[in-house]
Amino acid sequence: MTELYDAPVAARDDNAPVIDAQDIRIWYGSERGPVKAVDGVSFSLRKGEILGLVGESGCGKSTIGRGLLGLLPPGAEMDGALRFKGEDLLALPKKEMFAKRGAELGMIFQEPLTRLNPLMRISEHFEETLRTHEKSIGKEEIQRRALEVLRLMGIPPTRYRSYPHEFSGGMRQRLMIALALVLRPAFVVADEPTTALDVLVEAQIIRILHSLRSEFETSLLLITHNLGIIAEACDRVAVMYAGEIVEIGDAREVFSDPQHPYTRELLRSTISLSTTGLNFIPGAPPDLVNPPTGCHFHPRCPDAMNICATRHPVQHAMPNGTRVQCWAADLAHGRAPDLTEDDTAPLVREEISVADEA
Amino acid sequence: MSSGSGSLPRYIAQRLLLMIPMIWLIVTMVFILLRVAPGDPVTAAVGGKLNEEALDARRAALGLDRPLIVQYLDYLGDIATLDFGKTISDNRPITSIIVDNGGATLSLTIGAFAFALLMGIPLGLLAGRYRDSAGDVVIRIFGVVSYAAPIFFIGLLMQIWVAGPLGLPTSDIASPITKFQVEPVTHILLLDAIIAGDTESTVDVLKHHVLPCFTLGLLLSGVFIRLVRVNLLMTLKGDYVEAARARGIPERYVIRRHAFRNALVPVITVLGLQVALTLSGALLTESTFNWPGLGTQLIDYLTARDYAAVQGLVTFFAVVVVVVSLLVDVINAAIDPRVRY
Ligand SMILES: Nc1ncnc2c1ncn2[C@@H]1O[C@H](COP(=O)(O)OP(=O)(O)O)[C@@H](O)[C@H]1O
Ligand SMILES: [Mg+2]
């Protein structure tokens, strides 16, 4: 029992990253060539930290989440360096990766309605999960531990033997969270955990996720396309566009002083009481088989310069502590001293006509 | 259980109530179809053998001289009391045909289902589990061929190529001696032989079952192979299967506990849907193997143009299909808690 709460030595050092991803690349095979769904992504999370990952749909968020847990479908390739508590996950044999999944690395999915086996009672889900990772665990111990997390999620113990279909969507998501947390994993990916739920339930789930760090000391990668959730729950935020992280930093800094034009546009396009109209970013995210040359965002970028269409920007630290991958931000903060006047001239391009967009 | 869950007894009651209009509809359709057929039943069945007065007497005895609506209501009343009428040609109660010959059809179809499930489920699971492997391709071809091949053709192949080497009989449900020796108790010959404790007769009856059951089972196994394979492929891609993997459940358990079981649930439903196909298949199998079941009887009476017999037997078949579907639904509800809603 006690060893459960005794975190391994490496994680005791609060500054050592729990998860450290460097230059992660993930491709899917397709008839048209590899889909570069994740293209050189780096970030790390400390113990109890919540990192939000935002971006339009199709930019590779779920792919990262799956990749971190080794859950990519057949036909997908991944490289880069991925360390969990100092251990190289990509070099791990399949069997050991299975042992880590559920016990140390957890996953919460978007669609709670279909993620529980309809033929199995909630109790059976817990029994299966706990027995997989702790071979000799007894039935009473399983129930005690399951009921403990269920209580934290606000599920009454009387429902322990119910079937999934007897619960509402919000309750099922809380069940999924309970199931993901029963073994107290150090790192959890939550992939759009509230997208399928209504707003009131959403707030409740976010509160629960936010409280994980105090209850479980879990590090959380919270994937969402809802900036409101990030503002509410996250310490840091990474903004993703077309398979790349274009801006990453302290959540407050990123929100109050966005450096990347995409972040700015994304913030402007969220509905809030102060905005009168609904903004949207013209155009659509690019094709990930043949992404645009230079900066992937340049065809849609209001600040695009000539250089943006030809040379890919490099991630630089900004004065406010965030890291940004953008020529315009580099120029504004003197991070790109060797740009010529022609490089920095506004990009001339054909107007995106309405017909093109349709 | 929690408050939201539908109770099984209530579900069964609902389904039973629903059965009444279904059977009524079928019975009515059979009645109408046979009445719009040209010619009058008595002339069709025994015309030419009897003189005009005798024919009239027969018509009166069968109530065929009464208005159609009266006949219809009368017929409904009979069905409600499980009386399926009498044949015209030999004045035999349909019920006695069902009792005498139903057993043979029952043991044939049960045996066929057993063969079909024994072949279909493992092959379907294998094909789905090792999708696109050489084995999968072979199994799939087998599934299509066995479903598409005509019964009399398979039956013929069995009789020519399989029966001889294996020493299996190709006709009838038992040898004459066995039929003579076994006392009819349940009218299911196999059961009767077992009850009598007569090993020799039991083996004889079993041997007679092998080829007909296999032939009919082959047809059904094709259905199950394809169904199980497709279901397994779907469940393997399912959200809860991925979620189980994400909890670190080893692949073999994921497949066994989450994929196989869930892939087999629809099999029970389809089992129910196949009852109609099985009965029509049984008809052909029976005539191929000279099997003394209801199918042979139906064909005989059809040939004799005995409408009353055909009406009674077809009605009985329809009732069987409806009742079996009900049973299947109830079993399904007991297994899958979601069905009860
Ligand atoms: N199994 C797959 N096979 C091929 N391409 C895929 C697969 N899953 C996702 N993709 C592609 O990868 C890109 C990123 O997808 P995803 O990670 O789901 O994005 P997000 O979660 O941000 O919406 C998309 O272009 C998508 O079409
Ligand atoms: Mg996604």
XYZ file of C-alpha atoms in Angstrom, chain A residues 5-358:
354
model
C 2.496 6.728 -2.552
C 6.266 6.540 -2.515
C 7.191 8.175 -5.751
C 10.321 6.777 -7.426
C 13.518 8.616 -6.638
C 13.834 10.354 -9.976
C 10.461 12.054 -9.623
C 11.212 13.227 -6.116
C 13.404 15.895 -7.512
C 10.602 18.273 -8.404
C 12.564 19.948 -11.120
C 13.411 16.803 -13.039
C 10.984 16.438 -15.918
C 8.500 13.588 -15.630
C 8.159 13.484 -19.357
C 10.665 14.933 -21.765
C 9.970 14.903 -25.495
C 12.631 16.143 -27.899
C 12.181 16.597 -31.621
C 9.340 14.093 -31.889
C 8.295 13.258 -35.446
C 5.358 11.060 -36.357
C 4.233 10.055 -39.841
C 1.244 8.097 -41.064
C 1.545 6.143 -44.279
C -0.951 7.159 -46.946
C -1.349 6.609 -50.680
C -0.156 10.125 -51.366
C 2.956 9.748 -49.223
C 3.733 10.167 -45.536
C 1.391 12.416 -43.547
C 3.737 14.434 -41.345
C 1.276 14.697 -38.487
C 3.923 15.687 -35.917
C 7.029 17.391 -37.198
C 9.752 18.092 -34.663
C 7.880 18.743 -31.434
C 9.693 19.264 -28.121
C 8.378 19.907 -24.639
C 8.727 18.622 -21.128
C 6.520 18.415 -18.077
C 7.450 18.540 -14.440
C 5.680 16.730 -11.657
C 2.126 17.984 -11.141
C 2.366 20.368 -14.046
C -0.448 20.851 -16.544
C 0.515 21.638 -20.111
C -2.265 22.622 -22.479
C -1.932 21.700 -26.136
C -4.131 23.772 -28.452
C -4.633 24.075 -32.154
C -7.220 23.634 -34.854
C -8.384 20.112 -35.468
C -6.116 18.071 -37.717
C -2.900 19.719 -36.563
C -1.560 16.585 -34.866
C -2.615 16.936 -31.221
C -4.121 13.482 -30.816
C -1.204 11.995 -32.711
C 1.234 13.360 -30.125
C -0.946 12.107 -27.291
C -1.075 8.601 -28.743
C 2.603 8.654 -29.647
C 3.622 9.446 -26.072
C 1.822 6.302 -24.885
C 2.954 4.108 -27.756
C -0.614 3.792 -29.003
C -0.043 4.737 -32.630
C -1.907 2.610 -35.172
C -0.006 0.169 -37.372
C 1.611 1.970 -40.264
C 2.593 4.994 -38.191
C 6.270 5.788 -37.597
C 7.743 7.789 -34.757
C 11.216 9.089 -33.974
C 12.876 11.569 -31.678
C 13.773 11.236 -28.008
C 11.106 10.478 -25.443
C 12.055 10.086 -21.816
C 9.781 9.222 -18.919
C 11.470 9.771 -15.542
C 14.748 9.549 -17.391
C 13.932 6.287 -19.134
C 13.937 6.093 -22.925
C 10.389 5.057 -23.837
C 11.052 4.607 -27.539
C 13.749 2.006 -26.835
C 11.528 0.085 -24.436
C 10.460 -3.451 -25.436
C 6.763 -3.734 -26.264
C 6.009 -5.759 -23.159
C 7.485 -3.217 -20.782
C 5.604 -0.454 -22.558
C 2.370 -2.368 -21.883
C 3.321 -2.585 -18.222
C 3.860 1.164 -18.076
C 0.604 1.980 -19.795
C -2.177 2.310 -17.280
C 0.198 2.091 -14.358
C 2.482 5.042 -15.059
C 1.137 6.565 -18.230
C -2.588 7.183 -18.471
C -4.928 8.295 -21.210
C -8.333 9.947 -21.116
C -10.180 10.057 -24.418
C -12.590 12.405 -26.084
C -15.621 10.123 -26.442
C -16.521 8.786 -22.995
C -19.663 7.123 -24.325
C -17.849 4.513 -26.360
C -14.702 4.000 -24.321
C -16.108 1.528 -21.817
C -16.904 -2.034 -22.847
C -20.718 -2.165 -22.906
C -20.741 -5.799 -21.786
C -18.580 -5.224 -18.714
C -19.601 -3.795 -15.383
C -17.653 -0.837 -14.041
C -16.297 -3.145 -11.368
C -14.971 -5.505 -14.037
C -13.146 -2.655 -15.748
C -11.379 -1.855 -12.494
C -10.650 -5.490 -11.725
C -9.136 -6.022 -15.133
C -6.990 -2.912 -14.935
C -5.710 -3.461 -11.415
C -5.067 -7.174 -11.910
C -3.113 -6.501 -15.071
C -0.637 -4.358 -13.217
C -0.670 -5.923 -9.769
C -0.943 -9.643 -10.307
C -1.559 -10.687 -6.716
C -4.086 -8.033 -5.738
C -7.194 -9.305 -3.935
C -10.803 -8.562 -4.731
C -11.374 -6.475 -1.607
C -8.308 -4.388 -2.234
C -9.445 -3.802 -5.807
C -12.833 -2.638 -4.618
C -11.368 -0.441 -1.909
C -9.073 1.318 -4.323
C -11.677 1.618 -7.056
C -14.239 3.086 -4.669
C -11.664 5.540 -3.401
C -11.039 7.072 -6.834
C -14.712 6.850 -7.732
C -15.519 8.837 -4.616
C -13.012 11.495 -5.636
C -14.779 11.664 -8.992
C -18.158 11.981 -7.272
C -19.458 8.545 -8.314
C -21.378 6.885 -5.470
C -20.164 3.419 -4.408
C -23.653 2.019 -5.077
C -22.980 2.348 -8.787
C -19.851 0.196 -8.692
C -21.520 -2.823 -10.253
C -23.507 -0.930 -12.870
C -23.036 -1.187 -16.606
C -21.637 1.738 -18.626
C -24.932 2.466 -20.372
C -26.520 3.270 -17.023
C -24.417 6.437 -16.714
C -24.674 9.860 -18.350
C -21.909 11.211 -20.588
C -20.400 13.355 -17.870
C -20.448 10.493 -15.398
C -18.846 8.198 -17.930
C -16.037 10.659 -18.450
C -15.532 10.757 -14.682
C -15.480 6.963 -14.740
C -12.821 7.060 -17.452
C -10.779 9.484 -15.372
C -11.168 7.268 -12.323
C -10.103 4.275 -14.357
C -7.094 6.149 -15.700
C -6.083 7.293 -12.221
C -6.700 4.214 -10.122
C -3.072 3.174 -10.490
C -1.901 6.730 -9.902
C 0.085 7.233 -13.093
C 2.685 9.988 -13.021
C 1.715 11.233 -16.453
C -1.708 11.433 -18.077
C -2.771 12.560 -21.526
C -6.304 13.919 -21.682
C -7.335 14.222 -25.330
C -10.202 16.708 -25.609
C -11.841 15.207 -22.524
C -14.767 17.605 -22.577
C -15.405 18.166 -26.273
C -18.271 15.678 -26.343
C -19.877 17.025 -23.167
C -22.145 19.943 -22.430
C -20.837 23.134 -20.906
C -21.832 22.570 -17.284
C -20.357 19.101 -17.248
C -17.293 20.483 -18.984
C -16.625 22.887 -16.123
C -16.951 20.052 -13.640
C -14.513 17.813 -15.513
C -12.004 20.634 -15.849
C -12.195 21.250 -12.112
C -11.508 17.577 -11.513
C -8.543 17.552 -13.883
C -7.216 20.683 -12.277
C -7.353 19.051 -8.865
C -5.362 16.037 -10.002
C -2.074 17.659 -9.218
C -2.941 18.018 -5.549
C -4.665 14.657 -5.183
C -2.409 12.539 -7.345
C 0.630 14.708 -8.233
C -0.075 13.790 -11.830
C 1.509 15.634 -14.729
C -1.112 16.275 -17.346
C -0.989 16.956 -21.059
C -4.384 18.505 -21.686
C -5.256 18.509 -25.365
C -8.074 20.790 -26.404
C -9.142 23.242 -29.037
C -10.911 25.293 -26.404
C -8.739 28.159 -25.186
C -11.075 28.837 -22.298
C -10.157 25.489 -20.803
C -6.453 26.220 -21.129
C -6.793 29.551 -19.371
C -8.671 27.917 -16.546
C -6.659 24.771 -15.982
C -3.143 24.984 -17.383
C 0.205 26.201 -16.112
C 1.770 26.275 -19.527
C 0.403 26.158 -23.010
C 1.744 24.907 -26.330
C 0.126 26.169 -29.503
C 0.274 23.738 -32.365
C -0.049 24.397 -36.064
C 0.366 21.842 -38.867
C 2.382 19.363 -36.832
C 4.615 21.927 -35.110
C 4.577 23.792 -31.826
C 4.654 27.431 -32.900
C 4.484 28.970 -29.440
C 5.011 27.513 -25.986
C 5.242 29.146 -22.600
C 3.590 30.225 -19.392
C -0.172 30.247 -19.941
C -0.642 33.777 -18.630
C 2.134 35.150 -20.847
C 0.864 33.420 -23.934
C -2.644 34.692 -23.359
C -1.803 38.227 -22.374
C 1.056 38.746 -24.804
C 0.834 36.286 -27.711
C 3.885 36.464 -29.957
C 2.898 34.217 -32.839
C 0.284 35.591 -35.265
C -1.464 32.203 -35.182
C -1.835 32.374 -31.392
C -3.199 35.897 -31.741
C -5.707 34.846 -34.390
C -6.703 31.839 -32.324
C -7.316 34.067 -29.299
C -9.286 36.524 -31.386
C -11.476 33.787 -32.779
C -12.650 32.546 -29.386
C -16.043 33.746 -28.355
C -15.983 36.062 -25.388
C -18.263 38.699 -23.946
C -16.034 41.519 -25.117
C -15.929 40.550 -28.768
C -18.817 41.715 -30.855
C -18.437 39.629 -33.962
C -17.102 36.125 -34.332
C -13.610 36.133 -35.786
C -12.259 33.245 -37.734
C -8.960 32.556 -39.403
C -9.424 32.581 -43.172
C -8.325 29.511 -45.087
C -7.874 26.013 -43.742
C -4.971 24.180 -42.076
C -2.552 22.879 -44.706
C -2.205 19.457 -46.194
C 0.286 17.558 -44.037
C 1.595 15.482 -46.928
C 2.847 18.566 -48.754
C 2.954 21.389 -46.214
C 3.710 24.903 -47.507
C 7.381 25.842 -47.865
C 8.869 28.190 -45.296
C 6.599 28.829 -42.322
C 3.597 26.483 -42.556
C 1.289 29.298 -41.464
C 2.419 31.907 -44.007
C -0.463 31.411 -46.487
C -2.941 32.409 -43.763
C -0.758 34.812 -41.803
C -1.736 38.497 -41.663
C 1.901 39.476 -40.863
C 3.609 37.336 -43.499
C 6.855 38.682 -44.950
C 8.768 37.528 -48.019
C 11.103 35.354 -45.964
C 8.156 33.495 -44.412
C 7.318 31.898 -47.751
C 10.819 30.558 -48.347
C 12.643 29.839 -45.086
C 11.334 27.846 -42.170
C 11.549 29.866 -38.916
C 13.468 28.528 -35.910
C 12.128 28.494 -32.348
C 13.580 31.351 -30.260
C 13.074 32.467 -26.678
C 11.215 35.769 -26.384
C 11.746 38.387 -23.686
C 8.584 37.304 -21.856
C 9.965 33.796 -21.479
C 7.867 32.071 -24.120
C 9.422 30.228 -27.062
C 8.134 31.143 -30.477
C 8.724 29.962 -34.021
C 8.028 33.036 -36.133
C 10.058 35.415 -38.336
C 7.908 38.400 -37.389
C 8.423 37.764 -33.672
C 12.156 37.262 -34.309
C 12.302 40.581 -36.119
C 10.353 42.432 -33.423
C 12.655 41.169 -30.684
C 15.964 41.295 -32.548
C 16.283 37.543 -32.799
C 16.944 37.641 -36.564
C 19.612 40.266 -37.185
C 20.677 39.079 -40.639
C 17.364 39.583 -42.445
C 17.531 41.856 -45.487
C 15.033 44.547 -46.325
C 13.615 42.396 -49.087
C 13.170 39.513 -46.630
C 11.093 41.641 -44.324
C 8.929 43.280 -46.982
C 5.279 42.241 -46.669
C 4.538 39.139 -48.673
C 2.652 39.854 -51.877
C 0.213 37.101 -52.744
C -2.972 36.525 -54.623
C -5.991 37.258 -52.512
C -7.615 34.149 -51.120
C -10.799 34.447 -53.083
C -14.123 33.290 -51.798
C -14.224 30.747 -54.599
C -10.918 29.244 -53.473
C -12.117 28.897 -49.975
C -15.334 27.171 -50.932
